[in-house]
Short mmCIF file of C-alpha atoms in Angstrom, two decimals:
data_model
loop_
_atom_site.label_atom_id
_atom_site.label_comp_id
_atom_site.label_asym_id
_atom_site.label_seq_id
_atom_site.Cartn_x
_atom_site.Cartn_y
_atom_site.Cartn_z
CA UNK W 1 9.25 -19.91 -12.26
CA UNK W 2 5.02 -21.02 -11.60
CA UNK W 3 4.21 -18.48 -8.64
CA UNK W 4 0.77 -19.12 -6.88
CA UNK W 5 0.02 -15.90 -5.25
CA UNK W 6 -2.32 -15.27 -2.92
CA UNK W 7 -4.12 -12.07 -2.34
CA UNK W 8 -7.36 -10.91 -0.97
CA UNK W 9 -8.27 -7.90 -2.98
CA UNK W 10 -8.35 -6.72 -7.01
CA UNK W 11 -6.61 -6.14 -9.71
CA UNK W 12 -9.15 -3.96 -11.40
CA UNK W 13 -10.82 -1.03 -9.61
CA UNK W 14 -12.99 -3.21 -7.56
CA UNK W 15 -16.03 -2.16 -5.74
CA UNK W 16 -16.74 1.16 -3.88
CA UNK W 17 -17.37 0.02 -0.27
CA UNK W 18 -13.91 -2.38 0.38
CA UNK W 19 -10.76 -1.67 1.87
CA UNK W 20 -8.06 -2.54 -0.44
CA UNK W 21 -4.58 -0.69 -0.80
CA UNK W 22 -3.29 -3.58 -2.97
CA UNK W 23 -5.08 -1.78 -6.19
CA UNK W 24 -2.40 0.40 -6.32
CA UNK W 25 0.20 -1.73 -7.25
CA UNK W 26 -0.76 -5.17 -6.88
CA UNK W 27 -1.18 -5.31 -10.89
CA UNK W 28 1.97 -3.31 -11.42
CA UNK W 29 3.91 -6.31 -9.56
CA UNK W 30 1.94 -9.00 -11.16
CA UNK W 31 2.46 -7.59 -14.89
CA UNK W 32 6.23 -7.00 -13.96
CA UNK W 33 6.49 -10.69 -12.72
CA UNK W 34 4.98 -11.91 -16.00
CA UNK W 35 7.51 -9.62 -18.09
CA UNK W 36 10.31 -11.09 -16.65
CA UNK W 37 9.41 -14.96 -17.58
CA UNK W 38 7.45 -15.91 -14.67
CA UNK W 39 4.11 -17.49 -14.90
CA UNK W 40 1.20 -16.46 -11.99
CA UNK W 41 -1.64 -18.58 -10.64
CA UNK W 42 -3.86 -16.67 -8.55
CA UNK W 43 -5.11 -18.84 -5.84
CA UNK W 44 -7.81 -17.31 -3.59
CA UNK W 45 -11.07 -16.25 -5.37
CA UNK W 46 -11.63 -13.64 -8.45
CA UNK W 47 -13.07 -10.89 -6.47
CA UNK W 48 -12.84 -8.89 -9.83
CA UNK W 49 -15.33 -11.17 -11.25
CA UNK W 50 -17.57 -11.98 -8.46
CA UNK W 51 -18.11 -8.91 -6.92
CA UNK W 52 -17.03 -6.28 -9.59
CA UNK W 53 -18.19 -8.00 -12.64
CA UNK W 54 -14.79 -7.10 -13.98
CA UNK W 55 -13.62 -10.36 -16.17
CA UNK W 56 -10.19 -10.64 -16.52
CA UNK W 57 -9.63 -14.15 -17.30
CA UNK W 58 -8.23 -13.98 -20.57
CA UNK W 59 -5.54 -11.92 -19.00
CA UNK W 60 -5.13 -14.19 -15.76
CA UNK W 61 -5.40 -17.27 -14.70
CA UNK W 62 -6.93 -18.24 -11.23
CA UNK W 63 -7.45 -21.74 -9.61
CA UNK W 64 -9.40 -22.97 -6.61
CA UNK W 65 -7.61 -25.77 -6.55
CA UNK W 66 -4.43 -26.96 -5.34
CA UNK W 67 -2.47 -26.93 -8.29
CA UNK W 68 1.42 -27.60 -9.07
CA UNK W 69 3.48 -24.10 -8.23
CA UNK W 70 7.47 -23.62 -7.96
CA UNK W 71 6.73 -21.00 -5.18
CA UNK W 72 3.80 -19.75 -3.03
CA UNK W 73 3.35 -15.69 -2.90
CA UNK W 74 0.99 -15.17 0.26
CA UNK W 75 -0.28 -11.27 0.59
CA UNK W 76 -0.30 -12.19 4.44
CA UNK W 77 -4.26 -12.63 5.72
CA UNK W 78 -4.83 -12.28 9.22
CA UNK W 79 -7.80 -13.25 11.87
CA UNK W 80 -10.80 -10.48 11.75
CA UNK W 81 -13.24 -11.38 14.14
CA UNK W 82 -16.88 -11.77 12.79
CA UNK W 83 -15.51 -11.89 9.17
CA UNK W 84 -12.97 -14.66 8.09
CA UNK W 85 -13.20 -16.45 11.50
CA UNK W 86 -16.43 -17.74 11.67
CA UNK W 87 -17.96 -20.68 9.53
CA UNK W 88 -18.29 -20.81 5.98
CA UNK W 89 -22.01 -20.81 5.82
CA UNK W 90 -22.06 -17.93 8.24
CA UNK W 91 -23.92 -14.44 7.01
CA UNK W 92 -20.74 -12.00 5.96
CA UNK W 93 -18.08 -14.74 6.09
CA UNK W 94 -15.04 -14.39 3.63
CA UNK W 95 -13.16 -17.58 3.19
CA UNK W 96 -9.41 -15.90 2.74
CA UNK W 97 -8.11 -16.90 6.17
CA UNK W 98 -9.31 -20.64 5.39
CA UNK W 99 -8.13 -20.43 2.20
CA UNK W 100 -4.49 -19.62 3.03
CA UNK W 101 -4.46 -22.10 5.96
CA UNK W 102 -5.17 -24.69 3.13
CA UNK W 103 -2.45 -23.26 0.86
CA UNK W 104 0.04 -23.17 4.05
CA UNK W 105 -0.84 -26.65 4.80
CA UNK W 106 -0.56 -28.43 1.38
CA UNK W 107 2.77 -26.14 -0.16
CA UNK W 108 4.47 -24.62 2.95
CA UNK W 109 4.43 -27.68 5.29
CA UNK W 110 5.63 -29.65 2.51
CA UNK W 111 8.79 -27.66 1.86
CA UNK W 112 7.41 -25.30 -1.45
CA UNK W 113 9.29 -22.13 -1.49
CA UNK W 114 6.78 -19.14 0.15
CA UNK W 115 7.39 -15.73 0.18
CA UNK W 116 5.34 -14.21 3.19
CA UNK W 117 4.46 -10.63 2.52
CA UNK W 118 3.30 -8.66 5.75
CA UNK W 119 1.79 -5.73 4.17
CA UNK W 120 -0.29 -4.76 7.02
CA UNK W 121 2.42 -5.94 10.17
CA UNK W 122 -0.22 -8.64 11.55
CA UNK W 123 2.15 -11.03 11.27
CA UNK W 124 3.15 -11.80 15.42
CA UNK W 125 6.86 -11.23 16.18
CA UNK W 126 6.89 -15.04 17.68
CA UNK W 127 5.13 -16.38 15.16
CA UNK W 128 6.71 -19.86 14.03
CA UNK W 129 6.61 -19.18 10.40
CA UNK W 130 9.08 -16.92 10.79
CA UNK W 131 11.53 -19.37 11.55
CA UNK W 132 10.54 -22.22 8.68
CA UNK W 133 13.42 -23.12 6.55
CA UNK W 134 11.43 -22.52 3.27
CA UNK W 135 9.58 -19.24 4.19
CA UNK W 136 10.53 -15.57 3.66
CA UNK W 137 8.86 -12.76 5.66
CA UNK W 138 9.08 -9.68 3.73
CA UNK W 139 7.51 -6.56 4.95
CA UNK W 140 7.06 -3.17 3.28
CA UNK W 141 9.16 -1.29 5.30
CA UNK W 142 12.29 0.66 5.47
CA UNK W 143 13.55 -1.45 8.36
CA UNK W 144 11.75 -4.64 8.79
CA UNK W 145 11.98 -6.75 11.72
CA UNK W 146 14.76 -8.93 12.16
CA UNK W 147 15.02 -11.83 9.80
CA UNK W 148 12.37 -10.11 7.29
CA UNK W 149 13.34 -8.55 3.91
CA UNK W 150 12.35 -5.11 2.83
CA UNK W 151 9.91 -5.38 -0.03
CA UNK W 152 8.42 -2.03 -0.53
CA UNK W 153 4.84 -1.22 -2.48
CA UNK W 154 6.28 -0.83 -6.32
CA UNK W 155 5.51 2.10 -8.63
CA UNK W 156 5.93 1.20 -12.50
CA UNK W 157 9.51 2.66 -13.76
CA UNK W 158 7.43 4.17 -16.51
CA UNK W 159 5.26 6.08 -14.00
CA UNK W 160 8.74 7.37 -12.47
CA UNK W 161 10.29 8.15 -16.15
CA UNK W 162 7.19 10.19 -17.50
CA UNK W 163 6.37 12.31 -14.01
CA UNK W 164 6.75 16.01 -15.18
CA UNK W 165 7.35 18.24 -12.08
CA UNK W 166 6.74 21.52 -13.40
CA UNK W 167 3.56 20.48 -15.43
CA UNK W 168 2.34 18.92 -12.23
CA UNK W 169 3.27 21.92 -10.20
CA UNK W 170 1.65 24.50 -12.83
CA UNK W 171 -1.86 22.77 -12.90
CA UNK W 172 -4.32 24.82 -10.88
CA UNK W 173 -5.09 23.22 -7.47
CA UNK W 174 -7.99 24.48 -5.64
CA UNK W 175 -7.84 22.31 -2.48
CA UNK W 176 -5.45 23.52 0.14
CA UNK W 177 -5.46 20.20 1.90
CA UNK W 178 -6.43 16.55 1.04
CA UNK W 179 -6.53 13.14 3.10
CA UNK W 180 -7.24 9.62 1.65
CA UNK W 181 -7.13 7.13 3.95
CA UNK W 182 -9.24 4.96 6.31
CA UNK W 183 -9.24 5.47 9.98
CA UNK W 184 -7.35 1.95 11.37
CA UNK W 185 -5.08 3.27 14.30
CA UNK W 186 -4.72 6.34 12.80
CA UNK W 187 -6.52 8.74 15.62
CA UNK W 188 -3.76 9.77 17.41
CA UNK W 189 -1.62 11.01 14.18
CA UNK W 190 -4.81 12.46 12.91
CA UNK W 191 -5.21 14.80 16.00
CA UNK W 192 -1.89 15.69 16.40
CA UNK W 193 -1.23 16.36 12.58
CA UNK W 194 -3.99 16.59 10.57
CA UNK W 195 -6.97 17.97 12.32
CA UNK W 196 -5.46 21.26 13.61
CA UNK W 197 -4.07 21.99 10.14
CA UNK W 198 -7.40 21.19 8.32
CA UNK W 199 -9.21 23.93 10.70
CA UNK W 200 -7.08 26.47 9.11
CA UNK W 201 -8.22 25.24 5.23
CA UNK W 202 -10.97 24.27 2.94
CA UNK W 203 -10.21 20.40 2.97
CA UNK W 204 -11.73 16.98 2.15
CA UNK W 205 -11.00 13.66 4.20
CA UNK W 206 -11.82 10.76 2.08
CA UNK W 207 -11.87 7.19 3.24
CA UNK W 208 -13.78 5.14 5.71
CA UNK W 209 -13.66 7.16 9.25
CA UNK W 210 -16.69 5.36 10.94
CA UNK W 211 -16.00 7.35 14.34
CA UNK W 212 -15.61 11.16 13.77
CA UNK W 213 -17.73 12.49 16.92
CA UNK W 214 -14.26 14.09 17.99
CA UNK W 215 -14.35 16.51 14.95
CA UNK W 216 -17.59 17.65 14.28
CA UNK W 217 -15.90 20.56 12.11
CA UNK W 218 -13.85 18.34 10.05
CA UNK W 219 -15.18 17.59 6.34
CA UNK W 220 -15.30 13.80 6.14
CA UNK W 221 -16.66 12.31 2.58
CA UNK W 222 -16.52 8.82 3.07
CA UNK W 223 -15.14 6.21 0.91
CA UNK W 224 -14.69 7.33 -2.71
CA UNK W 225 -14.29 4.82 -5.67
CA UNK W 226 -10.66 3.59 -6.32
CA UNK W 227 -10.44 5.57 -9.83
CA UNK W 228 -11.67 9.10 -8.01
CA UNK W 229 -8.66 8.90 -5.82
CA UNK W 230 -6.20 10.35 -8.36
CA UNK W 231 -8.48 13.05 -9.43
CA UNK W 232 -8.71 14.15 -5.83
CA UNK W 233 -5.09 14.53 -5.33
CA UNK W 234 -5.02 16.62 -8.58
CA UNK W 235 -7.14 19.15 -6.89
CA UNK W 236 -5.20 19.21 -3.87
CA UNK W 237 -1.94 21.39 -2.88
CA UNK W 238 -0.96 18.99 0.09
CA UNK W 239 -1.65 16.31 2.06
CA UNK W 240 -0.33 14.43 5.24
CA UNK W 241 1.33 11.14 5.23
CA UNK W 242 -0.89 9.37 8.46
CA UNK W 243 0.58 6.36 9.87
CA UNK W 244 -0.20 3.91 12.88
CA UNK W 245 2.30 4.11 14.99
CA UNK W 246 3.40 0.17 14.16
CA UNK W 247 4.22 1.65 10.52
CA UNK W 248 5.89 5.00 11.64
CA UNK W 249 8.55 3.15 13.91
CA UNK W 250 9.79 1.09 11.27
CA UNK W 251 9.33 3.06 8.15
CA UNK W 252 6.66 1.24 6.64
CA UNK W 253 4.99 3.83 4.14
CA UNK W 254 1.80 2.90 2.47
CA UNK W 255 0.80 3.48 -1.08
CA UNK W 256 -0.79 7.20 -0.67
CA UNK W 257 2.69 8.66 -1.07
CA UNK W 258 3.06 7.35 -4.28
CA UNK W 259 -0.55 8.62 -5.23
CA UNK W 260 0.12 12.16 -4.26
CA UNK W 261 3.49 12.56 -5.84
CA UNK W 262 2.19 11.15 -9.14
CA UNK W 263 -0.37 13.31 -9.09
CA UNK W 264 1.30 16.57 -8.06
CA UNK W 265 0.08 16.84 -4.37
CA UNK W 266 2.82 17.48 -1.92
CA UNK W 267 3.04 15.11 1.29
CA UNK W 268 3.88 16.37 4.39
CA UNK W 269 5.66 14.01 7.02
CA UNK W 270 5.59 13.70 10.46
CA UNK W 271 9.01 13.91 11.87
CA UNK W 272 7.98 10.82 14.01
CA UNK W 273 8.08 8.63 10.87
CA UNK W 274 11.33 6.98 11.05
CA UNK W 275 13.27 7.42 8.08
CA UNK W 276 11.00 10.52 6.90
CA UNK W 277 14.07 12.45 5.13
CA UNK W 278 13.99 8.86 2.82
CA UNK W 279 10.28 9.70 1.57
CA UNK W 280 10.22 13.54 1.63
CA UNK W 281 12.83 16.43 1.54
CA UNK W 282 13.30 18.35 5.24
CA UNK W 283 11.22 21.22 3.80
CA UNK W 284 7.78 18.90 4.04
CA UNK W 285 8.47 17.73 7.46
CA UNK W 286 6.54 18.76 10.14
CA UNK W 287 6.43 18.40 13.99
CA UNK W 288 2.79 18.82 14.88
CA UNK W 289 -0.75 20.60 13.23
CA UNK W 290 0.30 24.01 13.41
CA UNK W 291 3.51 23.18 11.84
CA UNK W 292 1.94 21.60 8.77
CA UNK W 293 -0.93 24.74 8.73
CA UNK W 294 2.10 26.85 8.80
CA UNK W 295 3.89 24.76 5.44
CA UNK W 296 0.55 24.26 3.76
CA UNK W 297 0.37 28.57 3.43
CA UNK W 298 3.70 28.61 2.02
CA UNK W 299 2.80 25.91 -0.60
CA UNK W 300 -0.28 27.51 -1.49
CA UNK W 301 2.09 30.68 -1.86
CA UNK W 302 4.93 29.11 -3.55
CA UNK W 303 5.77 29.82 -7.12
CA UNK W 304 4.93 26.81 -9.48
CA UNK W 305 9.07 26.59 -9.57
CA UNK W 306 9.34 25.62 -6.15
CA UNK W 307 6.69 23.28 -5.82
CA UNK W 308 8.45 21.69 -9.05
CA UNK W 309 11.34 21.69 -6.94
CA UNK W 310 9.82 20.07 -4.18
CA UNK W 311 8.18 17.51 -6.18
CA UNK W 312 11.24 16.75 -8.31
CA UNK W 313 12.80 15.54 -4.38
CA UNK W 314 9.98 13.42 -3.64
CA UNK W 315 9.98 11.93 -7.07
CA UNK W 316 13.85 11.07 -6.69
CA UNK W 317 13.18 9.31 -3.15
CA UNK W 318 10.30 7.10 -5.19
CA UNK W 319 13.24 5.66 -6.77
CA UNK W 320 13.43 3.39 -3.83
CA UNK W 321 9.62 2.20 -4.69
CA UNK W 322 10.58 1.79 -8.42
CA UNK W 323 9.03 -1.86 -9.48
CA UNK W 324 12.12 -2.85 -10.74
CA UNK W 325 13.76 -2.92 -7.68
CA UNK W 326 11.06 -4.77 -6.13
CA UNK W 327 11.43 -7.38 -8.85
CA UNK W 328 15.24 -7.91 -8.00
CA UNK W 329 14.39 -8.29 -4.55
CA UNK W 330 11.59 -10.85 -5.25
CA UNK W 331 13.96 -13.20 -7.52
CA UNK W 332 16.81 -12.92 -4.97
CA UNK W 333 14.32 -13.88 -2.43
CA UNK W 334 12.90 -16.86 -4.88
CA UNK W 335 16.72 -17.78 -5.83
CA UNK W 336 17.59 -18.38 -2.23
CA UNK W 337 14.46 -20.66 -1.46
CA UNK W 338 15.06 -22.53 -4.47
CA UNK W 339 18.72 -23.01 -3.29
CA UNK W 340 17.95 -23.97 -0.03
CA UNK W 341 15.26 -26.47 -1.28
CA UNK W 342 17.71 -27.88 -3.84
CA UNK W 343 20.24 -28.10 -0.69
#
């Protein structure tokens, strides 16, 4: 099947000052689809080349026109005032939203099967696209919206198969607490779960946090290059899984869980996350910042064997994110949409 794939991000490491959580899993997904015999044509701008100077044209194909495709796959984009809602000639404008609308008008409106992956929970509950016969909405949540399909952020099967909990747990870790991620809609969770714990231990908070006045005593590093994320996690004993409320309510876990576990950093999950036990074992659940501080202390003093047990429990839970499972989901959606189109 020829899949027209729309994403506003990177396949490689990209550039330093840009948000794109998809870098952790997008290429894994694309390569998995290709290995199953599907042809991928990217329909947004080649930002790897134009912004990062990373030429991947020998491996992947971009098309700025409207080529024939069997299916449209959208990583959903939404209006961002001052960025993609302005005129194309405006300073700072990005054309992702305009291009997405062009794709919807050309493909979806004319019956082409469309998989809409709402990776940031930005598609309105009453959006008419949820009721279009040739559109299936997917969400990276354990408990997706009514009518939507669960499609989680994939982790390569080989990465799970090769992960060695004891080796990861036995490596030296001098940093008690690490948080990697951006501020967006996380202030309340940060205040409740991470800030109190951070005041007890040396820590690093990496990511875009433009408003830190409330926490002058904490160690904010700012954004770090994408390749540096894994090396930071390998230094850390624990992290805290901070989610916006709209994510926590539906068990929508970000890529941070996978990044941490594969690097041997134990993730502490607030009990307010729906389905928390499906992400981490109960020993890594927290009710507030003091609880987080207590558990970090225990993890620092735990034997490598004990930390390995906890990591193994986390790795087992990552099976839900396994690439092969996500590919099966996509192919089921493809088959259903194609059958509907033929019918």
